[in-house]
PDB file of C-alpha atoms and ligand atoms in Angstrom:
ATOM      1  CA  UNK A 162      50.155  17.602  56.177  1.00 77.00           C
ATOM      2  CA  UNK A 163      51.506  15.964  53.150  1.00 94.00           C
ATOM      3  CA  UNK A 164      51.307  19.014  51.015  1.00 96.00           C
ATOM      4  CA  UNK A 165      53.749  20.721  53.564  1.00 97.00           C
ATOM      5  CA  UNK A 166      55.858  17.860  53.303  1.00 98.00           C
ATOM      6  CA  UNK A 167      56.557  18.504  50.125  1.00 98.00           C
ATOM      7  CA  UNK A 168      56.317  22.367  50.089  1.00 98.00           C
ATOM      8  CA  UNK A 169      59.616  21.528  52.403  1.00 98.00           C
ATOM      9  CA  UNK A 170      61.080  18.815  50.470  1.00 98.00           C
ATOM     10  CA  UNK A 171      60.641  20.649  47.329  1.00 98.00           C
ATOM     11  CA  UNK A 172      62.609  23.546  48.692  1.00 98.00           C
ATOM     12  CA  UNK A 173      65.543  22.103  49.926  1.00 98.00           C
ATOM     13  CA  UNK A 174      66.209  21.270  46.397  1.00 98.00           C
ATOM     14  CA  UNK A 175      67.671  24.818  46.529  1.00 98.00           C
ATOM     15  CA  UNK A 176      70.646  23.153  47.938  1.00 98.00           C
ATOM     16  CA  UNK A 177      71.725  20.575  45.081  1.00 98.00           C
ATOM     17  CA  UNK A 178      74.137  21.665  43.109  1.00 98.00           C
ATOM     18  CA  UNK A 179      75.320  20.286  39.618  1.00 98.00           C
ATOM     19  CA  UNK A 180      77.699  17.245  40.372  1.00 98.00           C
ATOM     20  CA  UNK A 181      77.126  16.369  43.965  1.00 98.00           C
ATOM     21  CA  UNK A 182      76.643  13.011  45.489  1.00 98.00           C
ATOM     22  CA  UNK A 183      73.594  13.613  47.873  1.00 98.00           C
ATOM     23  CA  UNK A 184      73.064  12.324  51.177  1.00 98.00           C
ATOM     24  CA  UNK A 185      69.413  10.704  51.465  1.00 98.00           C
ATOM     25  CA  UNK A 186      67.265  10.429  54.226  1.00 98.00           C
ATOM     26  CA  UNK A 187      64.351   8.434  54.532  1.00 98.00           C
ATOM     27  CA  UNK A 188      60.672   8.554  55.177  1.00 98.00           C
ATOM     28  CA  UNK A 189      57.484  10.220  53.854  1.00 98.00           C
ATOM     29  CA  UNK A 190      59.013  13.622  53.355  1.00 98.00           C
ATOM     30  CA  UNK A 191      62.276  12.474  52.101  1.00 98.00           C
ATOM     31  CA  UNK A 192      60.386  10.397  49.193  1.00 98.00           C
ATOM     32  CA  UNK A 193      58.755  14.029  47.981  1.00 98.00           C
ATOM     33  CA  UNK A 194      62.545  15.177  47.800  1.00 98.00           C
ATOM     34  CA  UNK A 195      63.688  11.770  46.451  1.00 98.00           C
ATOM     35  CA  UNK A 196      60.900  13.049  43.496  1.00 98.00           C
ATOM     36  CA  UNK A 197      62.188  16.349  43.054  1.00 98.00           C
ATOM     37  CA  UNK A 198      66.054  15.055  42.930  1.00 98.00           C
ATOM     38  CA  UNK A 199      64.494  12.877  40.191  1.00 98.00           C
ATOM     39  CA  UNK A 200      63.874  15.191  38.250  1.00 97.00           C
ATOM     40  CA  UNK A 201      67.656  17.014  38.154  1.00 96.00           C
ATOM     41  CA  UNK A 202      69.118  13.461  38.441  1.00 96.00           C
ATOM     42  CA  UNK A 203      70.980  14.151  34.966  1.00 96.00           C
ATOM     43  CA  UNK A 204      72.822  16.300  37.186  1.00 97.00           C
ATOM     44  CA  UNK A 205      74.095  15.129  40.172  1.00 98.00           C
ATOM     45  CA  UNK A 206      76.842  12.071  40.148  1.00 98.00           C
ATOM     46  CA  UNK A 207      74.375   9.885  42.434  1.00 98.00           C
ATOM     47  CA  UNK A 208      72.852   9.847  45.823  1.00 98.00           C
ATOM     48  CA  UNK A 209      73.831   7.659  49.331  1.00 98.00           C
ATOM     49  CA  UNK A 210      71.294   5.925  50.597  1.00 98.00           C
ATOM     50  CA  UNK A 211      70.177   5.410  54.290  1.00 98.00           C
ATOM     51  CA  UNK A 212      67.995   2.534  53.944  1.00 98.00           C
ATOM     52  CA  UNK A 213      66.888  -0.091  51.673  1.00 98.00           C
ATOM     53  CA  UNK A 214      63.739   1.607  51.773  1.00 98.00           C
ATOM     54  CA  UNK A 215      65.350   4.809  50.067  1.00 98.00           C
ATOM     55  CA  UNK A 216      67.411   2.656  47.662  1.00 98.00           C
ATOM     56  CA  UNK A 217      64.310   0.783  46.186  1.00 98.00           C
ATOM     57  CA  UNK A 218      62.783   4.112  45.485  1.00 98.00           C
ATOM     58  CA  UNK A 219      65.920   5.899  44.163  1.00 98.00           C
ATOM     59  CA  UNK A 220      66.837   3.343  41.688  1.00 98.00           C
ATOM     60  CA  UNK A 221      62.849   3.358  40.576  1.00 98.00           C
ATOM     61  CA  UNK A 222      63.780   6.696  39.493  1.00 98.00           C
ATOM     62  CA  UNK A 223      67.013   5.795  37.242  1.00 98.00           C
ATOM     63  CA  UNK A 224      69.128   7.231  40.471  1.00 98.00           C
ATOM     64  CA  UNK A 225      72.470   5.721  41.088  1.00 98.00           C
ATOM     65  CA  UNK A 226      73.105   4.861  44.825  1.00 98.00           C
ATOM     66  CA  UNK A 227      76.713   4.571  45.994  1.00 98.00           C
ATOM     67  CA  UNK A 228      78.475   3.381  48.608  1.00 98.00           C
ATOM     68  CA  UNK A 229      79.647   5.718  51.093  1.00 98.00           C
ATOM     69  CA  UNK A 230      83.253   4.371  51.794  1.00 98.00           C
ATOM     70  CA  UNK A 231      83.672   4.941  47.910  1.00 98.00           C
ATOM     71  CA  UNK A 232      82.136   8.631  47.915  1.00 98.00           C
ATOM     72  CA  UNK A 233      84.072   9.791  51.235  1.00 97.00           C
ATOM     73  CA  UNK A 234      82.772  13.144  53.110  1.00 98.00           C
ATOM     74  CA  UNK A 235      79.290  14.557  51.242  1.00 98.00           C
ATOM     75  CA  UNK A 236      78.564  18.031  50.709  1.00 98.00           C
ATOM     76  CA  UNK A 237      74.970  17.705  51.211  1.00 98.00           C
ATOM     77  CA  UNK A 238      72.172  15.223  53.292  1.00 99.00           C
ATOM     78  CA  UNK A 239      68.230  16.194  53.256  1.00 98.00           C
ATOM     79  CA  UNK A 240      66.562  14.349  55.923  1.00 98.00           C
ATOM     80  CA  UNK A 241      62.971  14.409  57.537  1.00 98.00           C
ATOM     81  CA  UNK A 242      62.865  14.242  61.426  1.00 98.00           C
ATOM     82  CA  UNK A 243      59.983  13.440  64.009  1.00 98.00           C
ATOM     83  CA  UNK A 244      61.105  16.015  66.258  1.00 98.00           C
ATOM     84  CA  UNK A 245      62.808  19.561  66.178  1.00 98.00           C
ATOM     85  CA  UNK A 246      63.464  21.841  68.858  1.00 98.00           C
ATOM     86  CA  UNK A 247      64.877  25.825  68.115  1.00 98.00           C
ATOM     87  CA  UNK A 248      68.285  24.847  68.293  1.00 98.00           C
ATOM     88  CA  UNK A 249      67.715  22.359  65.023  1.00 98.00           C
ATOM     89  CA  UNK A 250      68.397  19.124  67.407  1.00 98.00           C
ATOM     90  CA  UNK A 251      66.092  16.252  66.435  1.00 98.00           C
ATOM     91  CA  UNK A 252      64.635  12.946  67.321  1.00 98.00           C
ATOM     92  CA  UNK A 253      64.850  10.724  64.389  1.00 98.00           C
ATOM     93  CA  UNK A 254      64.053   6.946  63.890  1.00 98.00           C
ATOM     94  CA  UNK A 255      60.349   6.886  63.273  1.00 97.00           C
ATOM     95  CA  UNK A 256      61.205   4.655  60.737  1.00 97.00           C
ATOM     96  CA  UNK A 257      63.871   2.481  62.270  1.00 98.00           C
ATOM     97  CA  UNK A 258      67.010   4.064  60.137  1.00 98.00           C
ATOM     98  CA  UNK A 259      68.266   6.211  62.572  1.00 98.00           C
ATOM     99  CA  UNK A 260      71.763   4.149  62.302  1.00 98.00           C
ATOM    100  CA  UNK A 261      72.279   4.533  58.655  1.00 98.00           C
ATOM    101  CA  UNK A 262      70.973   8.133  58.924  1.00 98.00           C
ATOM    102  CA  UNK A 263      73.443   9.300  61.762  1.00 98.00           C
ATOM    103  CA  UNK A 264      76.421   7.840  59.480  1.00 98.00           C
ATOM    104  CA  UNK A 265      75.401  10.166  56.577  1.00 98.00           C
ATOM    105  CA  UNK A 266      75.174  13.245  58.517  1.00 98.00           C
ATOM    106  CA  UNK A 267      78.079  12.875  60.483  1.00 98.00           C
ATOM    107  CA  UNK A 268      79.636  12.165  56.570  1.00 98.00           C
ATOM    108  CA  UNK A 269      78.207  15.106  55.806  1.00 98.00           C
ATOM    109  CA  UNK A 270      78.939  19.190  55.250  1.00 98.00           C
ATOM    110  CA  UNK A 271      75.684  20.588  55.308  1.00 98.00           C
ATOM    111  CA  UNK A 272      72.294  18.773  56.767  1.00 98.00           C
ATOM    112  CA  UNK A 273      69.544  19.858  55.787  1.00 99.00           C
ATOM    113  CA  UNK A 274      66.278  19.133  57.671  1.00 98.00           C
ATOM    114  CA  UNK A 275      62.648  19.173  56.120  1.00 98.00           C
ATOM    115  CA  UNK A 276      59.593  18.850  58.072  1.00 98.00           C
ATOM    116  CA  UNK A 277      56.432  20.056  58.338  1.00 98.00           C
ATOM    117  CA  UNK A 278      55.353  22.297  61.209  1.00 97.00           C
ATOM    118  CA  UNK A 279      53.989  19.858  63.394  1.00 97.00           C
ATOM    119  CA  UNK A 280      57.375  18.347  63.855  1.00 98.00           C
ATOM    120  CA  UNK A 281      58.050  21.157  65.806  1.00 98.00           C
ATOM    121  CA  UNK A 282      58.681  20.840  69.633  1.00 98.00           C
ATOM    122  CA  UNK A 283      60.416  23.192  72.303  1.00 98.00           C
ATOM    123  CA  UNK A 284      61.505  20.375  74.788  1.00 98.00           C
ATOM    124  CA  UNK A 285      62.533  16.597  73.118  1.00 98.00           C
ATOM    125  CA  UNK A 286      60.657  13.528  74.397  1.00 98.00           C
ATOM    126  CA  UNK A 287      56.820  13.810  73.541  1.00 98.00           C
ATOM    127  CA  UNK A 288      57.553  11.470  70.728  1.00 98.00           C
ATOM    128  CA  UNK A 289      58.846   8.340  71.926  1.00 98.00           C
ATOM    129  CA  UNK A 290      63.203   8.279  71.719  1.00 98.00           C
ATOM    130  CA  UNK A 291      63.965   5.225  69.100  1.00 98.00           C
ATOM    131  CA  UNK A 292      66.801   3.459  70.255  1.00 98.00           C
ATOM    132  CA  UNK A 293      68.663   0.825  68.274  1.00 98.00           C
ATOM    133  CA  UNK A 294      70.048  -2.579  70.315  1.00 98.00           C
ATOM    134  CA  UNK A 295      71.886  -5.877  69.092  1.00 98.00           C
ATOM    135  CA  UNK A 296      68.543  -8.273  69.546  1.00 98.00           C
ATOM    136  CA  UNK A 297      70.257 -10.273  72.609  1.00 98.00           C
ATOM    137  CA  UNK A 298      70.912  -6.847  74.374  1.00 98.00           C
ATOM    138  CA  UNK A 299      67.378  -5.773  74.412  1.00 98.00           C
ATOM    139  CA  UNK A 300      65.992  -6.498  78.001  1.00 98.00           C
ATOM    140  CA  UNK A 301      69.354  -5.242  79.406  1.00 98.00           C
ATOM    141  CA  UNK A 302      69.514  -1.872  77.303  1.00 98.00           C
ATOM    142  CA  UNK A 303      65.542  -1.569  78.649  1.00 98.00           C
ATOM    143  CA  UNK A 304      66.429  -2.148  82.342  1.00 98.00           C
ATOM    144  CA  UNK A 305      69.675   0.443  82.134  1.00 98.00           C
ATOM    145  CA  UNK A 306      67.608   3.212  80.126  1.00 98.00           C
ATOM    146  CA  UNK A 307      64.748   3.323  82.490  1.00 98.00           C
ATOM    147  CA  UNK A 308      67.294   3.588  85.616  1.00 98.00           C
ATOM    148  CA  UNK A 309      68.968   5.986  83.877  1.00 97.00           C
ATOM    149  CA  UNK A 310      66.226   7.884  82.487  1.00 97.00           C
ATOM    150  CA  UNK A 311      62.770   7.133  84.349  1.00 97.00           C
ATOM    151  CA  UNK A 312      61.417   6.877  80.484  1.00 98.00           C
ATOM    152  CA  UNK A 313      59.434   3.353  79.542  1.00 98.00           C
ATOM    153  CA  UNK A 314      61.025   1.601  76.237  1.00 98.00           C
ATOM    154  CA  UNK A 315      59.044  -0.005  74.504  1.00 98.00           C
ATOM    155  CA  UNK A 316      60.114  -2.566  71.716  1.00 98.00           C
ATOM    156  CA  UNK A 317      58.593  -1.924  68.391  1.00 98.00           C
ATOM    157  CA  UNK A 318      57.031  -5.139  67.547  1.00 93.00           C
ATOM    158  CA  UNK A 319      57.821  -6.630  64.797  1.00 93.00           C
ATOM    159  CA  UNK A 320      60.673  -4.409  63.369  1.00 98.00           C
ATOM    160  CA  UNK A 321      64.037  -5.181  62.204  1.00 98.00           C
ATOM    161  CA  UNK A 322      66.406  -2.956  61.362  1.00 98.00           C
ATOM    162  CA  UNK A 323      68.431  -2.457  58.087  1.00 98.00           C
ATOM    163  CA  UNK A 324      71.283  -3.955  60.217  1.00 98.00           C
ATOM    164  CA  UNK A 325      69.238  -6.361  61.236  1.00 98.00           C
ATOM    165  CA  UNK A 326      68.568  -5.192  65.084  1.00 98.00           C
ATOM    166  CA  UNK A 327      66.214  -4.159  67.230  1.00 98.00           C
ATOM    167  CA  UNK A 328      63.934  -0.501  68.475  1.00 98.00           C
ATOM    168  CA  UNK A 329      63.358   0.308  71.920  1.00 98.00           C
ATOM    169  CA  UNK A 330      60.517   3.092  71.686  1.00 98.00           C
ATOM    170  CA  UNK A 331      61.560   5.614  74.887  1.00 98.00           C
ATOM    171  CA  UNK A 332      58.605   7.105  75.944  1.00 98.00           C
ATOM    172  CA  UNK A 333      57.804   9.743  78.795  1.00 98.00           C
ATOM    173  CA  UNK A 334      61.338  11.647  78.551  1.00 98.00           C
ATOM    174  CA  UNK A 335      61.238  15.526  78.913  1.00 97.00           C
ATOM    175  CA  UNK A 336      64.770  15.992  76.829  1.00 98.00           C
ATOM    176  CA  UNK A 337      66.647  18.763  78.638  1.00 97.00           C
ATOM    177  CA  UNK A 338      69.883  17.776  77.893  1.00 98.00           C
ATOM    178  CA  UNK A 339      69.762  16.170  74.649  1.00 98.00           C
ATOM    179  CA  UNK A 340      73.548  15.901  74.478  1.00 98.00           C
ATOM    180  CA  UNK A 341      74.067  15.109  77.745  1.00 98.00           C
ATOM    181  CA  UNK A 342      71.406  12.281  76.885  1.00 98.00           C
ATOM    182  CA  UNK A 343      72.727  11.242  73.450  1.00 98.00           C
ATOM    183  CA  UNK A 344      76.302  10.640  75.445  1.00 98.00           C
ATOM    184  CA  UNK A 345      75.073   8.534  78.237  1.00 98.00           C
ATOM    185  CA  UNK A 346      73.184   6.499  75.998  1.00 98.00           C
ATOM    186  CA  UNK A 347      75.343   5.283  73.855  1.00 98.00           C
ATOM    187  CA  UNK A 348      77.683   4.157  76.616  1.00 98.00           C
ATOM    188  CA  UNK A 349      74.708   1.283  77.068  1.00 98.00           C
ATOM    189  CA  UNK A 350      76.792  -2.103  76.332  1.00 98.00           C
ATOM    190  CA  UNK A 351      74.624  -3.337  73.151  1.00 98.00           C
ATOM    191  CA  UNK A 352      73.133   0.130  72.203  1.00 98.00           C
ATOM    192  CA  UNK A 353      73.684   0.254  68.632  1.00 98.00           C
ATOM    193  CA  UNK A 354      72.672   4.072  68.144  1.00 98.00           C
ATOM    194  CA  UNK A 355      70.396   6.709  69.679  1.00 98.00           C
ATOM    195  CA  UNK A 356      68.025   8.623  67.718  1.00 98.00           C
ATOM    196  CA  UNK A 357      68.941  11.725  69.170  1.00 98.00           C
ATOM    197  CA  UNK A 358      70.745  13.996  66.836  1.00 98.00           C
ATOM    198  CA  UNK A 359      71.942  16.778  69.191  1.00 98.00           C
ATOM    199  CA  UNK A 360      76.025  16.181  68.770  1.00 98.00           C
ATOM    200  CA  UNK A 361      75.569  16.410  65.368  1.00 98.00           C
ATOM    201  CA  UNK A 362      72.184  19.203  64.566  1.00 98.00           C
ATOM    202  CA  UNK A 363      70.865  19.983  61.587  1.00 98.00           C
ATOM    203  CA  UNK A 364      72.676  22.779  60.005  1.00 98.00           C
ATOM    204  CA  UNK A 365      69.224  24.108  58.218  1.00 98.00           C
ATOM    205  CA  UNK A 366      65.359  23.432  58.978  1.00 98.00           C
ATOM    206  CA  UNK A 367      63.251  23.752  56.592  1.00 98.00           C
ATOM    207  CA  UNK A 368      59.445  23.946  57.456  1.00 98.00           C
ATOM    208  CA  UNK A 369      56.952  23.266  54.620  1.00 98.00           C
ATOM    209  CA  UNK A 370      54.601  26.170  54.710  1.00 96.00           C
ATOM    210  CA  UNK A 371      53.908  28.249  51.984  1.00 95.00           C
ATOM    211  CA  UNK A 372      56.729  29.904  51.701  1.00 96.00           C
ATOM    212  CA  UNK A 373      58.550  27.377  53.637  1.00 96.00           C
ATOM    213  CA  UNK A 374      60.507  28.655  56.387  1.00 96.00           C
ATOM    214  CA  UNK A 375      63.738  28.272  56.935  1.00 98.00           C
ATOM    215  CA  UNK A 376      65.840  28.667  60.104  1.00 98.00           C
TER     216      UNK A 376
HETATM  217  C1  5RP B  20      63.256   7.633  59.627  1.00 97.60           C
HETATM  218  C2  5RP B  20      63.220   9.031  60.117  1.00 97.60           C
HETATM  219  C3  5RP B  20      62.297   9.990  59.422  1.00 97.60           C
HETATM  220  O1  5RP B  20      63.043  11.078  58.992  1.00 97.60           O
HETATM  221  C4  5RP B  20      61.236  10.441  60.381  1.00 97.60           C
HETATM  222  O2  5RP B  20      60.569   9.303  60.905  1.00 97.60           O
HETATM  223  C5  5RP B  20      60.231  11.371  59.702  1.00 97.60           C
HETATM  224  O3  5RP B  20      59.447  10.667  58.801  1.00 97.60           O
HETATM  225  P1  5RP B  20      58.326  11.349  57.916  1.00 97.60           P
HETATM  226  O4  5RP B  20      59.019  12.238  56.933  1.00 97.60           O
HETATM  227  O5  5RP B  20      57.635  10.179  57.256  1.00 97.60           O
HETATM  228  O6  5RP B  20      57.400  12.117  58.818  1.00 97.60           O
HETATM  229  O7  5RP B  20      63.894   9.419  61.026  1.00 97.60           O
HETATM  230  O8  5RP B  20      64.046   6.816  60.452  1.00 97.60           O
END
């Protein structure tokens, strides 16, 4: 699976052009693409990071990392997911930085997605729908999504966020309405962010294969 990671990462480098500030993801496929950015990073005027994670390894590579209220609107984010159904919405957060990841692509022009093809789901929901919560919101934000829902959260044990809160794991959620969803959800009095990206899709999917395909 790895080698279609990158296959997918490596393409999306087809999208960097000479001067832009890059939007960056995080996780296992982003840190192929965090490699192959390395290697143009003469090139582009820096990258914004979405976790500390993604900083530590950008600025091992002599990438600069900026701040995203001095860069204003990017042209560009490349982003793994955990889920993607046909119409490019995902379910992000398998590694807790959904918050800092939904701020860069809603910052940004063009999001592009790279997964492998396993990621690849027609209904939402079989993996488990991170949700962020202020820590003394949790047990309340758990009660309201499973009357809302029917799902079981789940807090990831052990986890703090970037922004130093906590994950409620959703599991057993058939995602119809994944907009409908994201909405409701964050009206939750201490939900921080969902980890639904269905408001705001990926514009482009890559899927590492060889060739990669893109849709
Ligand atoms: C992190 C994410 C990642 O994009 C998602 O978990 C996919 O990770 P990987 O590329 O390691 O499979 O949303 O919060």
């Amino acid at each position: 699976m790895s080698e279609l990671k990158k296959l997918a990462a490596e393409k999306a480098m087809d999208y960097v052009e000479d001067g832009m500030v890059v939007g960056v993801g995080t996780g296992s496929t982003v840190a192929y693409f965090i490699n192959a950015l390395a290697a143009r990073k003469d090139r582009i005027a820096g990258a914004v990071s979405s976790s500390e994670q993604s900083t530590a390894r950008l600025r091992a590579h002599g990438i600069e990392v900026l701040d995203l209220n001095a860069t204003g609107p990017l042209p560009l984010y490349v982003d793994g997911a955990d889920e993607c159904d046909p119409h490019k919405r995902l379910i992000k957060g398998g590694g807790a930085a959904l918050t800092r990841e939904k701020i860069i692509a809603e910052a940004s022009a063009r999001f592009v997605c790279i997964i492998d093809p396993s990621k690849q789901v027609d209904v939402l929901g079989r993996f488990p729908l991170p949700v962020e919560v202020i820590p003394m919101a949790r047990s309340l934000v758990a009660r309201e999504i499973l009357r809302m829902t029917g799902g079981q959260p789940v807090w990831r044990d052990a986890v703090v966020t970037d922004n130093g809160n906590w994950i409620l794991d959703v599991h057993g959620l058939a995602i119809t309405d994944p907009v409908g969803l994201e909405r409701e959800l964050n009206q939750i009095p201490g939900v921080v962010s969902v980890g639904l990206f269905a408001r705001r899709p990926a514009d482009v999917v890559i899927v590492g294969g060889q060739p990669p395909r893109l849709f």
